[in-house]
mmCIF file of C-alpha atoms in Angstrom:
data_model
loop_
_atom_site.group_PDB
_atom_site.id
_atom_site.type_symbol
_atom_site.label_atom_id
_atom_site.label_comp_id
_atom_site.label_asym_id
_atom_site.label_seq_id
_atom_site.Cartn_x
_atom_site.Cartn_y
_atom_site.Cartn_z
ATOM 1 C CA MET C 21 18.532 13.553 -13.190
ATOM 2 C CA PHE C 22 20.397 16.726 -14.191
ATOM 3 C CA GLU C 23 17.509 18.570 -15.770
ATOM 4 C CA THR C 24 17.591 22.339 -15.982
ATOM 5 C CA GLU C 25 15.453 23.988 -13.318
ATOM 6 C CA ARG C 26 13.813 27.217 -14.435
ATOM 7 C CA ILE C 27 13.565 29.877 -11.773
ATOM 8 C CA ALA C 28 10.621 32.215 -12.234
ATOM 9 C CA GLY C 29 10.325 34.058 -8.933
ATOM 10 C CA THR C 30 12.816 36.090 -6.968
ATOM 11 C CA ASP C 31 12.767 33.892 -3.866
ATOM 12 C CA PHE C 32 15.060 30.906 -4.291
ATOM 13 C CA ALA C 33 14.784 28.203 -1.667
ATOM 14 C CA PRO C 34 14.816 24.428 -1.826
ATOM 15 C CA LYS C 35 11.209 23.430 -1.271
ATOM 16 C CA ARG C 36 11.540 19.743 -0.544
ATOM 17 C CA LEU C 37 13.810 17.501 1.478
ATOM 18 C CA ARG C 38 14.691 15.832 -1.822
ATOM 19 C CA ASP C 39 16.472 19.046 -2.895
ATOM 20 C CA TYR C 40 18.974 18.509 -0.072
ATOM 21 C CA LEU C 41 19.416 14.803 -0.821
ATOM 22 C CA ARG C 42 20.117 15.071 -4.559
ATOM 23 C CA LEU C 43 23.558 14.484 -6.014
ATOM 24 C CA PRO C 44 25.681 17.643 -5.786
ATOM 25 C CA PHE C 45 25.161 18.789 -9.372
ATOM 26 C CA ARG C 46 22.595 21.420 -10.441
ATOM 27 C CA LYS C 47 21.517 23.265 -13.591
ATOM 28 C CA PHE C 48 19.475 26.471 -13.408
ATOM 29 C CA GLU C 49 18.087 28.948 -15.874
ATOM 30 C CA PHE C 50 16.467 32.314 -15.241
ATOM 31 C CA SER C 51 15.878 35.534 -17.122
ATOM 32 C CA THR C 52 16.901 39.081 -16.390
ATOM 33 C CA PRO C 53 15.847 42.359 -17.973
ATOM 34 C CA MET C 54 19.514 43.367 -18.370
ATOM 35 C CA SER C 55 21.368 43.054 -21.642
ATOM 36 C CA PRO C 56 24.064 40.336 -21.736
ATOM 37 C CA ALA C 57 26.809 43.001 -21.706
ATOM 38 C CA HIS C 58 25.269 44.810 -18.730
ATOM 39 C CA ALA C 59 24.713 41.560 -16.816
ATOM 40 C CA SER C 60 28.342 40.651 -17.468
ATOM 41 C CA ARG C 61 29.497 44.055 -16.125
ATOM 42 C CA VAL C 62 27.285 43.741 -13.022
ATOM 43 C CA LEU C 63 28.691 40.277 -12.308
ATOM 44 C CA GLN C 64 32.254 41.450 -12.999
ATOM 45 C CA GLU C 65 31.878 44.122 -10.290
ATOM 46 C CA VAL C 66 31.462 41.469 -7.571
ATOM 47 C CA VAL C 67 33.926 38.874 -8.887
ATOM 48 C CA GLU C 68 37.522 38.884 -7.670
ATOM 49 C CA PRO C 69 40.341 37.354 -9.716
ATOM 50 C CA PRO C 70 41.211 33.755 -8.749
ATOM 51 C CA ARG C 71 43.478 33.388 -5.730
ATOM 52 C CA LYS C 72 47.026 32.164 -5.890
ATOM 53 C CA TRP C 73 47.868 29.841 -3.002
ATOM 54 C CA GLY C 74 45.096 31.115 -0.730
ATOM 55 C CA TRP C 75 46.001 34.819 -0.750
ATOM 56 C CA ARG C 76 43.705 37.428 -2.219
ATOM 57 C CA THR C 77 44.918 38.816 -5.525
ATOM 58 C CA SER C 78 42.962 42.041 -5.159
ATOM 59 C CA ALA C 79 41.553 44.284 -2.474
ATOM 60 C CA LYS C 80 38.173 44.266 -4.203
ATOM 61 C CA ARG C 81 36.164 42.272 -1.606
ATOM 62 C CA GLY C 82 33.597 40.767 -3.961
ATOM 63 C CA TYR C 83 31.009 38.068 -3.359
ATOM 64 C CA PHE C 84 32.540 35.666 -5.852
ATOM 65 C CA GLU C 85 35.947 34.622 -7.121
ATOM 66 C CA GLY C 86 36.765 33.504 -10.643
ATOM 67 C CA LYS C 87 36.572 34.856 -14.178
ATOM 68 C CA VAL C 88 33.953 36.654 -16.227
ATOM 69 C CA ALA C 89 34.820 36.812 -19.918
ATOM 70 C CA GLY C 90 32.226 38.277 -22.262
ATOM 71 C CA SER C 91 29.044 36.263 -21.981
ATOM 72 C CA ARG C 92 30.655 33.345 -20.077
ATOM 73 C CA PHE C 93 31.797 33.006 -16.499
ATOM 74 C CA LYS C 94 33.266 30.493 -14.062
ATOM 75 C CA ILE C 95 33.030 31.571 -10.436
ATOM 76 C CA HIS C 96 32.529 30.330 -6.898
ATOM 77 C CA ARG C 97 31.281 32.082 -3.794
ATOM 78 C CA ILE C 98 33.825 33.485 -1.362
ATOM 79 C CA ALA C 99 33.078 31.830 1.967
ATOM 80 C CA GLY C 100 34.761 32.691 5.237
ATOM 81 C CA TYR C 101 35.271 28.993 5.974
ATOM 82 C CA GLN C 102 36.538 25.818 4.320
ATOM 83 C CA ASN C 103 34.032 23.828 2.308
ATOM 84 C CA SER C 104 35.257 21.278 -0.220
ATOM 85 C CA PHE C 105 31.778 21.105 -1.721
ATOM 86 C CA LEU C 106 31.410 24.819 -2.438
ATOM 87 C CA PRO C 107 29.702 24.971 -5.857
ATOM 88 C CA ILE C 108 31.739 25.907 -8.899
ATOM 89 C CA ILE C 109 29.341 27.986 -11.005
ATOM 90 C CA GLU C 110 29.819 27.919 -14.766
ATOM 91 C CA GLY C 111 27.385 29.955 -16.762
ATOM 92 C CA ASN C 112 26.596 32.143 -19.703
ATOM 93 C CA PHE C 113 24.319 34.953 -20.810
ATOM 94 C CA ARG C 114 22.317 34.754 -24.022
ATOM 95 C CA ARG C 115 19.851 37.169 -25.559
ATOM 96 C CA ASP C 116 16.228 36.066 -25.922
ATOM 97 C CA GLY C 117 14.094 38.847 -27.342
ATOM 98 C CA ARG C 118 14.057 41.730 -24.866
ATOM 99 C CA ARG C 119 15.465 39.655 -22.009
ATOM 100 C CA THR C 120 18.686 37.818 -21.232
ATOM 101 C CA ILE C 121 18.657 34.159 -20.258
ATOM 102 C CA VAL C 122 21.225 33.210 -17.610
ATOM 103 C CA THR C 123 22.187 29.528 -17.664
ATOM 104 C CA LEU C 124 24.105 28.092 -14.686
ATOM 105 C CA ASN C 125 25.788 24.731 -14.116
ATOM 106 C CA MET C 126 26.807 24.091 -10.507
ATOM 107 C CA ARG C 127 29.095 21.309 -9.380
ATOM 108 C CA PRO C 128 31.559 20.652 -6.568
ATOM 109 C CA GLY C 129 35.292 21.073 -7.202
ATOM 110 C CA TRP C 130 36.782 18.053 -8.957
ATOM 111 C CA PRO C 131 39.433 17.194 -6.310
ATOM 112 C CA ALA C 132 36.734 16.423 -3.717
ATOM 113 C CA VAL C 133 34.431 14.377 -5.960
ATOM 114 C CA PRO C 134 36.657 11.283 -6.546
ATOM 115 C CA PHE C 135 37.371 10.899 -2.819
ATOM 116 C CA TRP C 136 33.691 11.275 -1.961
ATOM 117 C CA ILE C 137 32.529 8.801 -4.606
ATOM 118 C CA GLY C 138 35.378 6.410 -3.731
ATOM 119 C CA ALA C 139 34.460 6.365 -0.040
ATOM 120 C CA ILE C 140 30.789 5.767 -0.833
ATOM 121 C CA LEU C 141 31.560 2.949 -3.291
ATOM 122 C CA PHE C 142 34.065 1.304 -0.935
ATOM 123 C CA LEU C 143 31.627 1.296 1.986
ATOM 124 C CA ALA C 144 28.631 0.302 -0.147
ATOM 125 C CA TRP C 145 30.556 -2.594 -1.679
ATOM 126 C CA GLY C 146 31.779 -3.658 1.754
ATOM 127 C CA SER C 147 28.243 -3.739 3.097
ATOM 128 C CA VAL C 148 26.825 -5.936 0.319
ATOM 129 C CA ASN C 149 29.780 -8.197 -0.435
ATOM 130 C CA VAL C 150 29.255 -11.529 1.319
ATOM 131 C CA ASP C 151 32.973 -12.195 1.840
ATOM 132 C CA SER C 152 33.734 -8.678 3.017
ATOM 133 C CA MET C 153 36.214 -8.196 5.856
ATOM 134 C CA ILE C 154 34.570 -4.831 6.607
ATOM 135 C CA ALA C 155 31.124 -6.100 7.439
ATOM 136 C CA GLY C 156 30.414 -9.520 8.866
ATOM 137 C CA PRO C 157 27.336 -9.690 11.082
ATOM 138 C CA PHE C 158 24.080 -7.971 10.141
ATOM 139 C CA ALA C 159 24.504 -5.213 12.765
ATOM 140 C CA VAL C 160 27.931 -4.322 11.381
ATOM 141 C CA ARG C 161 26.517 -4.227 7.854
ATOM 142 C CA MET C 162 23.810 -1.804 9.023
ATOM 143 C CA ALA C 163 26.487 0.360 10.646
ATOM 144 C CA VAL C 164 28.431 0.422 7.354
ATOM 145 C CA ILE C 165 25.262 1.375 5.469
ATOM 146 C CA ALA C 166 24.672 4.168 8.020
ATOM 147 C CA MET C 167 28.269 5.392 7.505
ATOM 148 C CA THR C 168 27.751 5.327 3.731
ATOM 149 C CA SER C 169 24.578 7.396 4.103
ATOM 150 C CA PHE C 170 26.353 9.833 6.403
ATOM 151 C CA ILE C 171 29.220 10.325 3.939
ATOM 152 C CA TYR C 172 26.690 10.934 1.156
ATOM 153 C CA LEU C 173 24.887 13.538 3.293
ATOM 154 C CA VAL C 174 28.177 15.228 4.251
ATOM 155 C CA ALA C 175 28.458 16.345 0.623
ATOM 156 C CA SER C 176 24.890 16.685 -0.610
ATOM 157 C CA VAL C 177 23.441 18.789 2.228
ATOM 158 C CA PRO C 178 26.251 21.411 2.461
ATOM 159 C CA PHE C 179 26.296 21.621 -1.341
ATOM 160 C CA ALA C 180 22.536 22.315 -1.414
ATOM 161 C CA ILE C 181 22.917 24.970 1.292
ATOM 162 C CA GLU C 182 25.762 26.659 -0.598
ATOM 163 C CA VAL C 183 23.774 26.509 -3.856
ATOM 164 C CA ARG C 184 20.929 28.312 -2.092
ATOM 165 C CA ILE C 185 23.265 31.055 -0.798
ATOM 166 C CA ALA C 186 24.977 31.539 -4.180
ATOM 167 C CA MET C 187 21.674 31.550 -6.080
ATOM 168 C CA LYS C 188 20.162 34.155 -3.783
ATOM 169 C CA LEU C 189 23.190 36.402 -4.385
ATOM 170 C CA LEU C 190 23.098 35.874 -8.149
ATOM 171 C CA LEU C 191 19.342 36.451 -8.389
ATOM 172 C CA GLU C 192 19.641 39.618 -6.299
ATOM 173 C CA LEU C 193 22.476 40.920 -8.487
ATOM 174 C CA LEU C 194 21.140 40.009 -11.904
ATOM 175 C CA ARG C 195 17.464 40.757 -11.338
ATOM 176 C CA SER C 196 17.990 43.952 -9.356
ATOM 177 C CA GLY C 197 17.280 46.280 -12.238
ATOM 178 C CA ALA C 198 18.027 47.225 -15.748
ATOM 179 C CA GLU C 199 20.061 50.396 -15.337
ATOM 180 C CA GLY C 200 22.032 50.962 -18.485
ATOM 181 C CA SER C 201 20.661 47.898 -20.238
ATOM 182 C CA GLY C 202 18.220 49.706 -22.477
ATOM 183 C CA LEU C 203 15.474 47.338 -21.391
ATOM 184 C CA PRO C 204 12.411 48.076 -19.305
ATOM 185 C CA ALA C 205 12.550 46.771 -15.737
#
């Protein structure tokens, strides 16, 4: 269910409808010709410090916000709009021969997940429970099932879209070249 997807090419795009319908949790792994230290510096250049109460803490204008510390990082994309299911990206760099392996875990922010799961479970239980006050006749039960599906899609589809945007940025940054890494491109 949460298997690591290896990304070989430079073009990252969900290829199937199933990619948009999966639970909003992803694991990716790809390689870069940069050294772990150089990849960390490249990522640090586009990561702003975390915000305090919604205000920017720097004038840097990066793509991401969060922390990069050595070979580990925890970031999320800076979007110009509200999205409770914006992926939190936790990752690390590790050396593998002449290349660096970048491992990423993407998940939504924890405050949104309990409400989302709670709403889905409440509606799903209400649609199957025989004595439910929510759903009586068959047509009402179908409407509740449709609402449950809609609430599921409200999280899974935007999450998949945001994963695609963040992954394209990360692949572009970390596979762009090997300047200063001591490795061939």
